[in-house]
CSV table of C-alpha atoms and ligand atoms in Angstrom, one decimal:
chain,number,residue,atom,x,y,z
A,23,UNK,CA,186.5,157.0,-10.2
A,24,UNK,CA,184.0,154.8,-12.1
A,25,UNK,CA,184.4,151.2,-11.3
A,26,UNK,CA,182.0,148.4,-10.3
A,27,UNK,CA,181.8,148.7,-6.6
A,28,UNK,CA,180.3,146.2,-4.1
A,29,UNK,CA,177.1,148.1,-3.2
A,30,UNK,CA,176.5,145.9,-0.2
A,31,UNK,CA,179.4,147.6,1.7
A,32,UNK,CA,178.3,151.1,0.6
A,33,UNK,CA,174.8,150.3,1.9
A,34,UNK,CA,176.0,148.6,5.1
A,35,UNK,CA,174.0,150.1,8.0
A,36,UNK,CA,176.9,149.3,10.4
A,37,UNK,CA,179.5,151.2,8.4
A,38,UNK,CA,177.1,154.2,8.1
A,39,UNK,CA,176.4,154.2,11.8
A,40,UNK,CA,180.1,154.5,12.7
A,41,UNK,CA,180.4,157.4,10.2
A,42,UNK,CA,177.4,159.0,11.8
A,43,UNK,CA,178.8,158.6,15.4
A,44,UNK,CA,182.1,160.1,14.3
A,45,UNK,CA,180.3,163.1,12.7
A,46,UNK,CA,178.3,163.7,15.9
A,47,UNK,CA,181.5,163.6,18.0
A,48,UNK,CA,183.4,165.9,15.7
A,49,UNK,CA,180.5,168.5,15.6
A,50,UNK,CA,180.1,168.4,19.3
A,51,UNK,CA,183.8,168.9,20.2
A,52,UNK,CA,184.1,171.7,17.6
A,53,UNK,CA,181.1,173.5,19.1
A,54,UNK,CA,182.5,173.1,22.7
A,55,UNK,CA,186.1,173.6,21.8
A,56,UNK,CA,187.0,170.2,23.2
A,57,UNK,CA,189.4,167.4,22.2
A,58,UNK,CA,188.1,163.9,21.6
A,59,UNK,CA,190.2,162.8,24.5
A,60,UNK,CA,188.2,165.1,26.8
A,61,UNK,CA,185.2,162.8,26.2
A,62,UNK,CA,184.4,159.8,28.3
A,63,UNK,CA,184.5,156.9,25.9
A,64,UNK,CA,182.1,154.1,26.9
A,65,UNK,CA,181.6,153.1,23.3
A,66,UNK,CA,184.2,150.5,22.4
A,67,UNK,CA,184.9,147.0,23.7
A,68,UNK,CA,188.6,147.4,23.4
A,69,UNK,CA,191.7,146.9,25.6
A,70,UNK,CA,192.8,149.8,27.8
A,71,UNK,CA,196.0,148.3,29.2
A,72,UNK,CA,199.6,148.3,28.0
A,73,UNK,CA,200.9,145.0,26.6
A,74,UNK,CA,202.0,142.9,29.6
A,75,UNK,CA,205.9,142.4,29.8
A,76,UNK,CA,205.3,138.7,29.4
A,77,UNK,CA,203.7,139.2,26.0
A,78,UNK,CA,206.2,141.9,24.9
A,79,UNK,CA,209.1,139.5,25.8
A,80,UNK,CA,207.6,136.6,23.8
A,81,UNK,CA,207.4,138.8,20.7
A,82,UNK,CA,211.0,140.1,21.2
A,83,UNK,CA,212.3,136.6,21.8
A,84,UNK,CA,210.5,135.3,18.7
A,85,UNK,CA,212.1,138.0,16.6
A,86,UNK,CA,215.5,137.0,18.0
A,87,UNK,CA,214.7,133.4,17.2
A,88,UNK,CA,213.8,134.3,13.7
A,89,UNK,CA,217.1,136.2,13.3
A,90,UNK,CA,219.1,133.1,14.3
A,91,UNK,CA,217.0,130.4,12.6
A,92,UNK,CA,215.2,130.3,9.3
A,93,UNK,CA,211.5,130.3,10.0
A,94,UNK,CA,209.2,130.6,6.9
A,95,UNK,CA,205.7,129.6,6.1
A,96,UNK,CA,204.5,127.3,8.8
A,97,UNK,CA,201.4,125.1,8.9
A,98,UNK,CA,198.7,127.5,7.7
A,99,UNK,CA,196.3,126.3,10.4
A,100,UNK,CA,198.8,127.3,13.2
A,101,UNK,CA,202.0,126.2,14.9
A,102,UNK,CA,201.7,123.0,16.8
A,103,UNK,CA,203.0,124.6,20.0
A,104,UNK,CA,200.1,127.0,20.0
A,105,UNK,CA,197.5,124.4,19.0
A,106,UNK,CA,198.7,122.2,21.9
A,107,UNK,CA,198.4,125.1,24.3
A,108,UNK,CA,194.9,125.8,23.1
A,109,UNK,CA,193.7,122.3,23.6
A,110,UNK,CA,195.4,122.2,27.1
A,111,UNK,CA,193.7,125.5,28.0
A,112,UNK,CA,190.2,124.0,28.1
A,113,UNK,CA,189.2,120.8,29.8
A,114,UNK,CA,186.4,120.2,27.3
A,115,UNK,CA,188.7,120.6,24.3
A,116,UNK,CA,191.2,118.2,26.0
A,117,UNK,CA,188.5,115.6,26.4
A,118,UNK,CA,187.2,115.8,22.8
A,119,UNK,CA,189.7,117.2,20.3
A,120,UNK,CA,193.2,116.8,18.8
A,121,UNK,CA,195.4,119.6,17.6
A,122,UNK,CA,194.4,118.7,14.1
A,123,UNK,CA,191.0,120.1,14.8
A,124,UNK,CA,192.3,123.6,15.8
A,125,UNK,CA,192.6,126.3,13.2
A,126,UNK,CA,194.5,129.4,14.3
A,127,UNK,CA,193.3,132.7,12.8
A,128,UNK,CA,193.7,136.4,13.2
A,129,UNK,CA,190.5,136.6,15.3
A,130,UNK,CA,186.9,135.9,15.1
A,131,UNK,CA,186.1,138.3,12.3
A,132,UNK,CA,188.8,136.4,10.3
A,133,UNK,CA,187.5,132.9,11.4
A,134,UNK,CA,183.9,133.7,10.5
A,135,UNK,CA,184.9,135.1,7.2
A,136,UNK,CA,186.7,131.8,6.4
A,137,UNK,CA,183.8,129.7,7.7
A,138,UNK,CA,181.2,131.5,5.7
A,139,UNK,CA,183.0,130.4,2.5
A,140,UNK,CA,181.9,126.9,3.3
A,141,UNK,CA,178.3,127.8,2.5
A,142,UNK,CA,176.6,128.5,-0.8
A,143,UNK,CA,175.5,132.1,-1.3
A,144,UNK,CA,171.9,131.2,-1.1
A,145,UNK,CA,172.3,129.4,2.2
A,146,UNK,CA,170.0,130.6,5.0
A,147,UNK,CA,172.0,131.9,7.9
A,148,UNK,CA,170.3,132.7,11.2
A,149,UNK,CA,171.6,135.6,13.2
A,150,UNK,CA,170.6,136.5,16.7
A,151,UNK,CA,169.0,140.0,17.0
A,152,UNK,CA,170.5,141.8,18.8
A,153,UNK,CA,174.0,140.6,18.3
A,154,UNK,CA,177.5,141.7,17.0
A,155,UNK,CA,176.8,143.7,13.8
A,156,UNK,CA,179.9,142.4,12.0
A,157,UNK,CA,178.0,139.1,11.3
A,158,UNK,CA,175.6,141.0,9.1
A,159,UNK,CA,178.4,142.9,7.3
A,160,UNK,CA,180.3,139.7,6.6
A,161,UNK,CA,177.2,138.0,5.3
A,162,UNK,CA,176.3,140.9,3.0
A,163,UNK,CA,179.9,141.1,1.8
A,164,UNK,CA,179.5,137.5,0.6
A,165,UNK,CA,176.1,138.4,-1.0
A,166,UNK,CA,174.4,136.2,1.6
A,167,UNK,CA,171.1,137.0,3.3
A,168,UNK,CA,170.6,136.7,7.0
A,169,UNK,CA,167.6,135.4,8.8
A,170,UNK,CA,167.1,137.4,12.0
A,171,UNK,CA,166.3,135.4,15.1
A,172,UNK,CA,164.5,137.9,17.4
A,173,UNK,CA,164.9,137.9,21.2
A,174,UNK,CA,161.8,136.9,23.2
A,175,UNK,CA,160.2,139.1,25.8
A,176,UNK,CA,162.1,137.3,28.5
A,177,UNK,CA,165.4,138.0,26.6
A,178,UNK,CA,165.8,134.3,25.6
A,179,UNK,CA,166.1,133.0,22.0
A,180,UNK,CA,164.1,130.1,20.5
A,181,UNK,CA,165.2,128.1,17.5
A,182,UNK,CA,163.1,128.9,14.5
A,183,UNK,CA,160.5,126.6,13.0
A,184,UNK,CA,162.1,126.8,9.5
A,185,UNK,CA,165.2,124.9,8.5
A,186,UNK,CA,168.3,127.1,8.4
A,187,UNK,CA,171.7,126.0,7.0
A,188,UNK,CA,173.6,127.7,9.8
A,189,UNK,CA,173.0,129.8,12.9
A,190,UNK,CA,175.5,132.2,14.3
A,191,UNK,CA,175.2,132.0,18.1
A,192,UNK,CA,177.1,134.2,20.5
A,193,UNK,CA,177.4,133.4,24.2
A,194,UNK,CA,177.9,135.6,26.2
A,195,UNK,CA,176.2,137.8,23.7
A,196,UNK,CA,177.3,141.3,22.6
A,197,UNK,CA,175.5,143.7,23.4
A,198,UNK,CA,173.4,142.1,26.2
A,199,UNK,CA,176.1,140.3,28.1
A,200,UNK,CA,173.7,137.4,28.5
A,201,UNK,CA,174.9,133.8,28.1
A,202,UNK,CA,173.0,130.7,27.1
A,203,UNK,CA,172.4,128.1,29.8
A,204,UNK,CA,173.2,124.4,29.2
A,205,UNK,CA,169.5,123.7,28.7
A,206,UNK,CA,169.2,126.5,26.1
A,207,UNK,CA,172.3,125.4,24.2
A,208,UNK,CA,171.0,121.8,24.2
A,209,UNK,CA,167.9,123.1,22.5
A,210,UNK,CA,170.0,124.7,19.7
A,211,UNK,CA,172.2,121.6,19.3
A,212,UNK,CA,169.1,119.4,19.0
A,213,UNK,CA,167.6,121.9,16.4
A,214,UNK,CA,170.8,121.7,14.4
A,215,UNK,CA,170.9,117.9,14.5
A,216,UNK,CA,167.2,117.6,13.5
A,217,UNK,CA,167.6,120.1,10.6
A,218,UNK,CA,171.1,119.2,9.4
A,219,UNK,CA,172.3,122.8,10.3
A,220,UNK,CA,175.7,124.0,11.5
A,221,UNK,CA,176.1,126.2,14.6
A,222,UNK,CA,178.9,128.8,14.3
A,223,UNK,CA,179.5,129.5,17.9
A,224,UNK,CA,181.1,132.8,18.9
A,225,UNK,CA,182.8,132.5,22.3
A,226,UNK,CA,184.6,135.8,22.2
A,227,UNK,CA,183.5,136.6,25.8
A,228,UNK,CA,183.6,133.2,27.4
A,229,UNK,CA,186.5,134.3,29.7
A,230,UNK,CA,184.1,136.6,31.5
A,231,UNK,CA,182.0,133.6,32.7
A,232,UNK,CA,182.9,133.1,36.3
A,233,UNK,CA,180.1,130.8,37.5
A,234,UNK,CA,180.2,127.0,37.2
A,235,UNK,CA,176.7,126.5,35.8
A,236,UNK,CA,177.1,128.5,32.5
A,237,UNK,CA,178.8,126.6,29.7
A,238,UNK,CA,182.2,128.0,28.6
A,239,UNK,CA,182.1,126.0,25.4
A,240,UNK,CA,179.3,124.6,23.2
A,241,UNK,CA,181.1,121.3,23.4
A,242,UNK,CA,179.9,120.9,27.0
A,243,UNK,CA,176.6,120.1,25.3
A,244,UNK,CA,175.8,116.5,24.3
A,245,UNK,CA,176.0,116.0,20.5
A,246,UNK,CA,177.6,119.5,19.8
A,247,UNK,CA,180.7,117.9,18.2
A,248,UNK,CA,178.7,116.8,15.1
A,249,UNK,CA,177.1,120.2,14.5
A,250,UNK,CA,179.1,123.1,16.0
A,251,UNK,CA,182.2,125.0,15.1
A,252,UNK,CA,183.5,127.2,18.0
A,253,UNK,CA,185.3,130.5,17.4
A,254,UNK,CA,187.4,132.1,20.1
A,255,UNK,CA,189.5,135.3,20.2
A,256,UNK,CA,192.4,136.6,22.3
A,257,UNK,CA,191.1,140.2,21.7
A,258,UNK,CA,188.9,140.5,24.8
A,259,UNK,CA,190.4,137.9,27.1
A,260,UNK,CA,194.1,138.9,26.7
A,261,UNK,CA,193.9,142.4,25.2
A,262,UNK,CA,195.2,141.2,21.8
A,263,UNK,CA,192.9,143.4,19.7
A,264,UNK,CA,195.9,145.0,18.0
A,265,UNK,CA,198.0,141.8,17.8
A,266,UNK,CA,195.2,139.8,16.1
A,267,UNK,CA,194.9,136.2,17.3
A,268,UNK,CA,192.1,133.7,17.6
A,269,UNK,CA,191.2,130.2,16.6
A,270,UNK,CA,188.3,127.9,15.7
A,271,UNK,CA,187.7,124.4,16.8
A,272,UNK,CA,186.6,122.5,13.7
A,273,UNK,CA,185.5,119.0,14.8
A,274,UNK,CA,186.4,116.3,12.2
A,275,UNK,CA,182.8,115.0,12.6
A,276,UNK,CA,181.4,118.1,10.8
A,277,UNK,CA,180.4,116.5,7.6
A,278,UNK,CA,178.6,117.1,4.3
A,279,UNK,CA,177.1,113.9,3.0
A,280,UNK,CA,179.5,111.9,5.2
A,281,UNK,CA,182.6,113.7,4.0
A,282,UNK,CA,184.4,115.6,6.7
A,283,UNK,CA,184.6,119.3,5.9
A,284,UNK,CA,187.8,119.9,8.0
A,285,UNK,CA,190.2,119.5,5.0
A,286,UNK,CA,188.1,121.9,2.9
A,287,UNK,CA,188.1,124.5,5.7
A,288,UNK,CA,191.9,124.2,5.9
A,289,UNK,CA,192.0,124.8,2.1
A,290,UNK,CA,190.0,128.0,2.5
A,291,UNK,CA,192.2,129.2,5.3
A,292,UNK,CA,195.3,128.5,3.3
A,293,UNK,CA,193.9,130.3,0.3
A,294,UNK,CA,192.8,133.3,2.3
A,295,UNK,CA,195.7,133.9,4.6
A,296,UNK,CA,198.5,131.3,4.7
A,297,UNK,CA,198.3,131.6,8.5
A,298,UNK,CA,199.1,133.9,11.3
A,299,UNK,CA,202.4,135.6,11.9
A,300,UNK,CA,204.9,133.6,14.0
A,301,UNK,CA,205.7,136.2,16.7
A,302,UNK,CA,202.0,136.6,17.3
A,303,UNK,CA,201.5,132.9,17.7
A,304,UNK,CA,204.4,132.9,20.2
A,305,UNK,CA,202.6,135.8,22.0
A,306,UNK,CA,199.5,133.6,22.1
A,307,UNK,CA,201.6,130.8,23.7
A,308,UNK,CA,202.8,133.1,26.4
A,309,UNK,CA,199.2,134.3,26.9
A,310,UNK,CA,198.1,130.8,27.6
A,311,UNK,CA,200.9,130.1,30.1
A,312,UNK,CA,200.1,130.1,33.9
A,313,UNK,CA,201.2,133.7,34.2
A,314,UNK,CA,199.4,134.8,31.1
A,315,UNK,CA,196.2,133.1,32.3
A,316,UNK,CA,196.4,134.9,35.6
A,317,UNK,CA,196.9,138.2,33.9
A,318,UNK,CA,193.9,137.5,31.6
A,319,UNK,CA,191.7,136.5,34.5
A,320,UNK,CA,192.5,139.7,36.4
A,321,UNK,CA,191.8,141.8,33.3
A,322,UNK,CA,188.4,140.1,32.7
A,323,UNK,CA,187.4,140.6,36.4
A,324,UNK,CA,188.4,144.2,36.2
A,325,UNK,CA,186.4,145.0,33.1
A,326,UNK,CA,183.4,143.1,34.4
A,327,UNK,CA,183.6,144.9,37.7
A,328,UNK,CA,183.7,148.3,35.9
A,329,UNK,CA,180.5,147.3,34.1
A,330,UNK,CA,178.9,146.2,37.3
A,331,UNK,CA,179.8,149.6,38.9
A,332,UNK,CA,178.3,151.5,36.0
A,333,UNK,CA,175.2,149.3,36.1
A,334,UNK,CA,174.7,150.0,39.9
A,335,UNK,CA,174.9,153.7,39.3
A,336,UNK,CA,172.5,153.6,36.4
A,337,UNK,CA,170.0,151.5,38.3
A,338,UNK,CA,170.2,153.9,41.2
A,339,UNK,CA,169.4,156.7,38.8
A,340,UNK,CA,166.3,154.7,37.8
A,341,UNK,CA,167.5,153.6,34.4
A,342,UNK,CA,166.3,150.3,32.8
A,343,UNK,CA,169.6,148.6,32.2
A,344,UNK,CA,170.7,145.0,31.7
A,345,UNK,CA,174.1,143.5,31.3
A,346,UNK,CA,177.4,143.1,33.2
A,347,UNK,CA,176.4,139.5,33.8
A,348,UNK,CA,178.8,137.5,31.6
A,349,UNK,CA,180.4,140.2,29.6
A,350,UNK,CA,181.4,143.8,30.4
A,351,UNK,CA,178.6,145.5,28.5
A,352,UNK,CA,175.5,147.3,29.6
A,353,UNK,CA,172.4,147.6,27.5
A,354,UNK,CA,170.3,150.5,28.5
A,355,UNK,CA,166.7,151.1,27.5
A,356,UNK,CA,165.3,154.6,27.0
A,357,UNK,CA,162.2,156.2,25.7
A,358,UNK,CA,163.6,157.8,22.6
A,359,UNK,CA,165.4,156.7,19.5
A,360,UNK,CA,168.9,155.3,20.2
A,361,UNK,CA,170.5,158.1,18.2
A,362,UNK,CA,168.7,160.7,20.3
A,363,UNK,CA,169.8,158.9,23.4
A,364,UNK,CA,173.3,158.9,22.1
A,365,UNK,CA,173.3,162.6,21.6
A,366,UNK,CA,171.7,163.2,25.0
A,367,UNK,CA,174.6,161.5,26.8
A,368,UNK,CA,177.2,163.1,24.5
A,369,UNK,CA,175.9,166.6,24.9
A,370,UNK,CA,174.8,166.5,28.6
A,371,UNK,CA,177.5,164.2,30.0
A,372,UNK,CA,180.3,164.2,27.5
A,373,UNK,CA,179.9,160.4,27.3
A,374,UNK,CA,180.3,158.3,24.1
A,375,UNK,CA,178.2,155.2,23.7
A,376,UNK,CA,177.0,153.0,20.9
A,377,UNK,CA,173.4,153.5,19.7
A,378,UNK,CA,171.4,150.3,19.9
A,379,UNK,CA,170.2,150.7,16.3
A,380,UNK,CA,173.7,149.4,15.4
A,381,UNK,CA,172.5,146.1,17.0
A,382,UNK,CA,169.0,146.3,15.5
A,383,UNK,CA,167.7,147.5,18.9
A,384,UNK,CA,166.5,151.0,18.6
A,385,UNK,CA,165.6,152.6,21.9
A,386,UNK,CA,168.7,151.1,23.5
A,387,UNK,CA,172.3,152.2,24.1
A,388,UNK,CA,175.3,150.0,24.7
A,389,UNK,CA,177.9,151.1,27.3
A,390,UNK,CA,181.2,149.3,27.7
A,391,UNK,CA,183.2,148.4,30.8
A,392,UNK,CA,186.4,148.0,28.8
A,393,UNK,CA,187.6,151.3,30.4
A,394,UNK,CA,190.4,152.5,32.6
A,395,UNK,CA,189.9,153.3,36.3
A,396,UNK,CA,190.1,157.0,35.4
A,397,UNK,CA,187.4,156.7,32.8
A,398,UNK,CA,185.2,154.8,35.2
A,399,UNK,CA,185.5,157.5,37.9
A,400,UNK,CA,184.7,160.2,35.4
A,401,UNK,CA,181.8,158.3,34.0
A,402,UNK,CA,180.3,157.6,37.5
A,403,UNK,CA,180.9,161.3,38.4
A,404,UNK,CA,179.2,162.6,35.3
A,405,UNK,CA,176.3,160.0,35.3
A,406,UNK,CA,175.5,161.0,38.9
A,407,UNK,CA,175.6,164.8,38.3
A,408,UNK,CA,172.3,166.4,39.4
A,409,UNK,CA,171.8,168.8,36.5
A,410,UNK,CA,170.5,167.4,33.2
A,411,UNK,CA,168.8,164.6,35.0
A,412,UNK,CA,167.0,163.2,32.0
A,413,UNK,CA,169.9,161.4,30.5
A,414,UNK,CA,167.7,159.2,28.3
B,524,PLP,N1,182.7,138.6,18.3
B,524,PLP,C1,182.0,139.4,19.1
B,524,PLP,C2,180.7,139.0,19.7
B,524,PLP,C3,182.6,140.7,19.3
B,524,PLP,O1,181.9,141.5,20.1
B,524,PLP,C4,183.8,141.0,18.8
B,524,PLP,C5,184.4,142.4,18.9
B,524,PLP,O2,183.8,143.3,19.5
B,524,PLP,C6,184.4,140.1,18.0
B,524,PLP,C7,183.9,138.9,17.8
B,524,PLP,C8,185.7,140.4,17.3
B,524,PLP,O3,186.7,139.6,17.7
B,524,PLP,P1,188.1,139.6,17.0
B,524,PLP,O4,188.9,140.8,17.5
B,524,PLP,O5,188.7,138.3,17.4
B,524,PLP,O6,187.9,139.7,15.5
């Protein structure tokens, strides 16, 4: 093959890391004559429950509906029934937005990929460091450069002095599970207003916020409507990672030279995808019902509790670990490179993690609480084993 390839993806550190992880796992299981399923996977932030009957039924019913009525292309920004349910699901949305400002997508990766097309390639996009590595991949795929915003010693982030065109904020953040306070978010909104920047706000983990003082949405902040676009996913909150559903709230006040950008964003969505499949939107409607919300809340509490249990054991073992606050992740500091730490845990404890270098944080590992009860018990048992005490 000899064609002009997009070098940015070949050189993507994130893609390379996942290839490296898989190689380490394959080498290890071959050496020990194990199956991958024998390992304790604390690596991925993915669902570990079957589809609830409520969601299964919604998909079946929508297929029956489609076999009895003609349902074709719908509104590419989402079906009204789902947009209404989204607005009703959040008191802040209800206060500030109409269904016209909701754009249904296949998840946050999809929303962000649409939204980045609003910016010129040379736009300066600020990205928190550490944060979800896909932001960097999406930027490099568009030939855009990111401006890293480094975490302070006290784990906070400060708006930069320079003017950025956009900033991708994530709260609660992956991998640290830390959320911005109202005061901190106000600082970012003020920065965006002063500099004419847009905040792309990733709220993938907001359903794991269970205290009243931490904002669930950036629109709880004064002035955010003029500068922030919020992205939300059903992947973590409702176990929809394989169904693919999310949305963004795109306020009509988001303007370029007094022209609202909302119709232009809708154009981008239409050109890229023509919308989300009808049965999945019906599943989303069921997920936002009273029963669906109760299931989601129980799920989120369970994952968060798993992370808290792991954290307690690691702290007891003298590890430096943060997280399990507002998202089911732990971020553990060691005294070696994160790849060495990864191999220590793999080879001494049969545990898979994600090296912090994937989040631009070498010397750290991310451990996930998105695990079953069986995996939790195995992880706790292995982490507390006496031999091989120096796990990192
Ligand atoms: N945003 C963050 C911060 C994530 O950690 C993830 C997945 O791990 C996503 C977005 C992906 O969301 P989606 O499945 O909606 O694309």
